[in-house]
Structures are given as C-alpha cells and as structure tokens.
GROMACS .gro file of C-alpha atoms in nm:
model
  208
    1UNK     CA    1   0.429  -1.790   2.026
    2UNK     CA    2   0.617  -1.558   2.259
    3UNK     CA    3   0.855  -1.284   2.151
    4UNK     CA    4   1.073  -1.041   2.343
    5UNK     CA    5   0.964  -0.684   2.417
    6UNK     CA    6   1.216  -0.407   2.350
    7UNK     CA    7   1.228  -0.042   2.456
    8UNK     CA    8   1.277   0.238   2.203
    9UNK     CA    9   1.654   0.216   2.258
   10UNK     CA   10   1.653  -0.139   2.120
   11UNK     CA   11   1.722  -0.297   2.460
   12UNK     CA   12   1.551  -0.617   2.570
   13UNK     CA   13   1.321  -0.536   2.863
   14UNK     CA   14   1.318  -0.898   2.981
   15UNK     CA   15   0.943  -0.920   2.924
   16UNK     CA   16   0.768  -1.123   2.660
   17UNK     CA   17   0.439  -1.086   2.474
   18UNK     CA   18   0.226  -1.360   2.321
   19UNK     CA   19   0.145  -1.349   1.951
   20UNK     CA   20  -0.177  -1.523   1.857
   21UNK     CA   21  -0.095  -1.818   1.630
   22UNK     CA   22  -0.420  -1.759   1.441
   23UNK     CA   23  -0.277  -1.422   1.331
   24UNK     CA   24   0.101  -1.461   1.339
   25UNK     CA   25   0.140  -1.836   1.300
   26UNK     CA   26  -0.053  -1.928   0.986
   27UNK     CA   27   0.054  -2.213   0.762
   28UNK     CA   28   0.207  -2.039   0.460
   29UNK     CA   29   0.199  -2.361   0.258
   30UNK     CA   30  -0.176  -2.410   0.283
   31UNK     CA   31  -0.357  -2.437  -0.048
   32UNK     CA   32  -0.487  -2.086  -0.115
   33UNK     CA   33  -0.245  -1.875   0.091
   34UNK     CA   34  -0.051  -1.737  -0.206
   35UNK     CA   35  -0.364  -1.681  -0.414
   36UNK     CA   36  -0.537  -1.504  -0.125
   37UNK     CA   37  -0.243  -1.263  -0.096
   38UNK     CA   38  -0.251  -1.208  -0.471
   39UNK     CA   39  -0.620  -1.116  -0.471
   40UNK     CA   40  -0.586  -0.874  -0.180
   41UNK     CA   41  -0.274  -0.701  -0.314
   42UNK     CA   42  -0.428  -0.677  -0.661
   43UNK     CA   43  -0.743  -0.518  -0.517
   44UNK     CA   44  -0.546  -0.272  -0.302
   45UNK     CA   45  -0.331  -0.151  -0.593
   46UNK     CA   46  -0.630  -0.131  -0.828
   47UNK     CA   47  -0.819   0.083  -0.576
   48UNK     CA   48  -0.530   0.333  -0.571
   49UNK     CA   49  -0.572   0.409  -0.943
   50UNK     CA   50  -0.748   0.735  -1.026
   51UNK     CA   51  -0.870   0.614  -1.363
   52UNK     CA   52  -0.874   0.969  -1.504
   53UNK     CA   53  -0.671   0.886  -1.817
   54UNK     CA   54  -0.825   1.018  -2.138
   55UNK     CA   55  -0.718   1.071  -2.499
   56UNK     CA   56  -0.912   1.261  -2.763
   57UNK     CA   57  -1.089   1.065  -3.028
   58UNK     CA   58  -1.170   1.178  -3.380
   59UNK     CA   59  -1.487   1.366  -3.289
   60UNK     CA   60  -1.313   1.556  -3.008
   61UNK     CA   61  -1.018   1.694  -3.208
   62UNK     CA   62  -1.027   2.067  -3.289
   63UNK     CA   63  -1.007   2.086  -3.668
   64UNK     CA   64  -1.206   2.136  -3.985
   65UNK     CA   65  -1.453   1.867  -4.088
   66UNK     CA   66  -1.401   1.951  -4.456
   67UNK     CA   67  -1.323   1.652  -4.673
   68UNK     CA   68  -0.960   1.687  -4.786
   69UNK     CA   69  -0.979   1.523  -5.127
   70UNK     CA   70  -1.261   1.400  -5.346
   71UNK     CA   71  -1.402   1.054  -5.301
   72UNK     CA   72  -1.296   0.912  -5.637
   73UNK     CA   73  -1.047   0.978  -5.908
   74UNK     CA   74  -0.750   1.063  -5.691
   75UNK     CA   75  -0.574   0.732  -5.739
   76UNK     CA   76  -0.552   0.663  -5.366
   77UNK     CA   77  -0.766   0.552  -5.076
   78UNK     CA   78  -1.066   0.750  -4.958
   79UNK     CA   79  -0.982   1.016  -4.703
   80UNK     CA   80  -1.204   1.211  -4.468
   81UNK     CA   81  -1.124   1.524  -4.270
   82UNK     CA   82  -0.800   1.637  -4.109
   83UNK     CA   83  -0.902   1.479  -3.776
   84UNK     CA   84  -0.850   1.131  -3.920
   85UNK     CA   85  -0.645   0.899  -3.693
   86UNK     CA   86  -0.428   0.820  -3.996
   87UNK     CA   87  -0.295   1.176  -4.010
   88UNK     CA   88  -0.050   1.353  -3.784
   89UNK     CA   89  -0.240   1.542  -3.515
   90UNK     CA   90  -0.552   1.336  -3.570
   91UNK     CA   91  -0.761   1.156  -3.309
   92UNK     CA   92  -0.667   0.839  -3.125
   93UNK     CA   93  -0.829   0.509  -3.217
   94UNK     CA   94  -0.971   0.323  -2.916
   95UNK     CA   95  -0.775   0.542  -2.672
   96UNK     CA   96  -0.806   0.526  -2.293
   97UNK     CA   97  -1.123   0.657  -2.133
   98UNK     CA   98  -1.198   0.743  -1.767
   99UNK     CA   99  -1.296   0.430  -1.576
  100UNK     CA  100  -1.326   0.295  -1.225
  101UNK     CA  101  -1.069   0.027  -1.143
  102UNK     CA  102  -1.203  -0.049  -0.796
  103UNK     CA  103  -1.295  -0.406  -0.712
  104UNK     CA  104  -1.417  -0.594  -0.405
  105UNK     CA  105  -1.320  -0.907  -0.217
  106UNK     CA  106  -1.482  -1.063   0.086
  107UNK     CA  107  -1.400  -0.919   0.430
  108UNK     CA  108  -1.300  -1.262   0.556
  109UNK     CA  109  -1.061  -1.301   0.264
  110UNK     CA  110  -0.903  -0.963   0.335
  111UNK     CA  111  -0.862  -1.055   0.701
  112UNK     CA  112  -0.702  -1.386   0.605
  113UNK     CA  113  -0.462  -1.211   0.367
  114UNK     CA  114  -0.354  -0.975   0.647
  115UNK     CA  115  -0.288  -1.270   0.879
  116UNK     CA  116  -0.083  -1.450   0.614
  117UNK     CA  117   0.120  -1.133   0.549
  118UNK     CA  118   0.187  -1.082   0.922
  119UNK     CA  119   0.297  -1.444   0.954
  120UNK     CA  120   0.543  -1.397   0.668
  121UNK     CA  121   0.690  -1.090   0.840
  122UNK     CA  122   0.737  -1.242   1.188
  123UNK     CA  123   1.117  -1.287   1.137
  124UNK     CA  124   1.143  -0.911   1.076
  125UNK     CA  125   0.899  -0.803   1.345
  126UNK     CA  126   1.000  -0.621   1.664
  127UNK     CA  127   0.763  -0.566   1.956
  128UNK     CA  128   0.833  -0.234   2.130
  129UNK     CA  129   0.690  -0.124   2.461
  130UNK     CA  130   0.426   0.149   2.427
  131UNK     CA  131   0.588   0.483   2.356
  132UNK     CA  132   0.526   0.840   2.248
  133UNK     CA  133   0.752   1.135   2.174
  134UNK     CA  134   0.752   1.448   2.388
  135UNK     CA  135   0.753   1.664   2.076
  136UNK     CA  136   0.725   1.603   1.702
  137UNK     CA  137   1.088   1.555   1.598
  138UNK     CA  138   1.214   1.344   1.310
  139UNK     CA  139   1.536   1.295   1.507
  140UNK     CA  140   1.341   1.106   1.776
  141UNK     CA  141   1.224   0.848   1.523
  142UNK     CA  142   1.566   0.819   1.358
  143UNK     CA  143   1.729   0.749   1.695
  144UNK     CA  144   1.480   0.468   1.755
  145UNK     CA  145   1.536   0.327   1.405
  146UNK     CA  146   1.912   0.332   1.456
  147UNK     CA  147   1.869   0.142   1.782
  148UNK     CA  148   1.717  -0.144   1.582
  149UNK     CA  149   1.961  -0.092   1.289
  150UNK     CA  150   1.672  -0.004   1.060
  151UNK     CA  151   1.768   0.349   0.961
  152UNK     CA  152   1.829   0.246   0.597
  153UNK     CA  153   1.538   0.006   0.567
  154UNK     CA  154   1.170   0.048   0.488
  155UNK     CA  155   0.997   0.037   0.826
  156UNK     CA  156   0.631   0.011   0.921
  157UNK     CA  157   0.549   0.154   1.265
  158UNK     CA  158   0.221   0.024   1.406
  159UNK     CA  159   0.038   0.201   1.689
  160UNK     CA  160  -0.298   0.114   1.849
  161UNK     CA  161  -0.430   0.469   1.804
  162UNK     CA  162  -0.324   0.784   1.624
  163UNK     CA  163  -0.043   0.972   1.799
  164UNK     CA  164   0.016   1.319   1.658
  165UNK     CA  165   0.375   1.355   1.781
  166UNK     CA  166   0.479   1.016   1.643
  167UNK     CA  167   0.297   1.084   1.316
  168UNK     CA  168   0.473   1.416   1.263
  169UNK     CA  169   0.807   1.258   1.355
  170UNK     CA  170   0.770   0.975   1.102
  171UNK     CA  171   0.601   1.136   0.804
  172UNK     CA  172   0.910   1.318   0.672
  173UNK     CA  173   1.117   0.998   0.661
  174UNK     CA  174   1.101   0.857   0.304
  175UNK     CA  175   1.134   0.492   0.406
  176UNK     CA  176   0.905   0.496   0.710
  177UNK     CA  177   0.530   0.458   0.739
  178UNK     CA  178   0.298   0.488   1.040
  179UNK     CA  179  -0.036   0.308   1.060
  180UNK     CA  180  -0.294   0.209   1.317
  181UNK     CA  181  -0.318  -0.162   1.391
  182UNK     CA  182  -0.680  -0.184   1.278
  183UNK     CA  183  -0.593  -0.022   0.941
  184UNK     CA  184  -0.326  -0.272   0.838
  185UNK     CA  185  -0.359  -0.452   0.507
  186UNK     CA  186  -0.159  -0.724   0.337
  187UNK     CA  187   0.010  -0.497   0.083
  188UNK     CA  188   0.137  -0.249   0.344
  189UNK     CA  189   0.273  -0.531   0.560
  190UNK     CA  190   0.447  -0.706   0.270
  191UNK     CA  191   0.590  -0.384   0.126
  192UNK     CA  192   0.823  -0.328   0.423
  193UNK     CA  193   1.159  -0.461   0.539
  194UNK     CA  194   1.069  -0.456   0.909
  195UNK     CA  195   0.778  -0.385   1.141
  196UNK     CA  196   0.791  -0.205   1.477
  197UNK     CA  197   0.483  -0.313   1.670
  198UNK     CA  198   0.385  -0.171   2.010
  199UNK     CA  199   0.247  -0.394   2.284
  200UNK     CA  200  -0.102  -0.247   2.262
  201UNK     CA  201  -0.093  -0.298   1.885
  202UNK     CA  202  -0.025  -0.666   1.943
  203UNK     CA  203  -0.337  -0.685   2.161
  204UNK     CA  204  -0.542  -0.526   1.882
  205UNK     CA  205  -0.405  -0.756   1.610
  206UNK     CA  206  -0.444  -1.066   1.828
  207UNK     CA  207  -0.819  -1.004   1.827
  208UNK     CA  208  -0.865  -0.922   1.458
   0.00000   0.00000   0.00000
C-alpha cells in the first residue's frame, strides 16, 4: 500500500512511500492474531517486573521465641511465640517472595505480533520525511506535534537510528516516546494514539 509523505510542518510533500503488506497489511481476523498479540504483550509486561517483593515470615520476625502460655490447662488453643502469624506484628503466612517473572516466546511469534500491531495502527500512522533538530529543544518537537494535531495525544516517534537532538527534545514530553525502528515491539506500538514514522524507518520495518 502507498501512503503520503509529510514534512515536519504537517504538509503533504506530494511524494508517496510504499508500506510492505507483509508488515502493514496483515489480516487481523486470521485465527491466532489476537492470541499472538496477547502472548507478546503479556511477556513484555512480565519482563518489566522487578520481582523484588518480599514479606517477613515467622522465622524472620524480630521477637522473642519464648512460649507465651503453657501448652495445656489454659482453656484455649495452643499458642507459640510472639512471632505467630495469628498475633499483631507477627509474621506473614505464605507471603510474597522474590521471583523472576520473565518468560520467553519464539522470535518468529514476536515478529508476527509486531506486524499485527503495526497493521492495527495504520489508520493513525504518519510517514514523515527524514528529519533532525538543529539543537535539543522540546519546543521543536511540540511544534511538529501541533502540525499533526497530536500535541495532546500519546505519540510514538520512530527513527532508523538514534538521534541525540531528537531524543533530548522528546524525552521531557510525558505523552511522547522515541524508539528505533528495529527496537519496536507490539506493546509499544499498541500503547500509543499515533505513530510518526520517518521514511528510513519505513525501509527498516519493511524488511523486518
């Protein structure tokens, strides 16, 4: 499919660029499309978890191990030391422990999920001619976003390679994210309102 190429002022340059149908024109109704996205997004979010949660159990509580009351003759249930989970300030029963939440899925499945996500975002995708900023200024990015009427939307800017001036101009904007084309994943693509894609980025994605 062909789409128009815009400049950073949001003006149509009159040129067009071809989007590979294998990447941007997938059939979203095919059998496993939704499940493939689910698996990839689930893995991405799980891999972000630190897994450092921890609560103290009975043996880790700082307190006397003296038995509070005698075993029999008290008229009530048996009771151990003050670290008992049944008492205020006692240990936690079966509390969280540090663990690794990371999981794996096949590379081909991840690539397919990215293609499905890009296909779903084509209606909100703008191809921009290759650009850079003369200096790192947040105002430069905001002017470009306003040209596309995206200043109040969550925007993903995709470049073929890292550009320091663009990175520094985008990183202070709460609803904007900059990524290299080769680093895209399904979750990042889906978690945006619009995508600004440079021409060279299109060439990279067309070959992934």
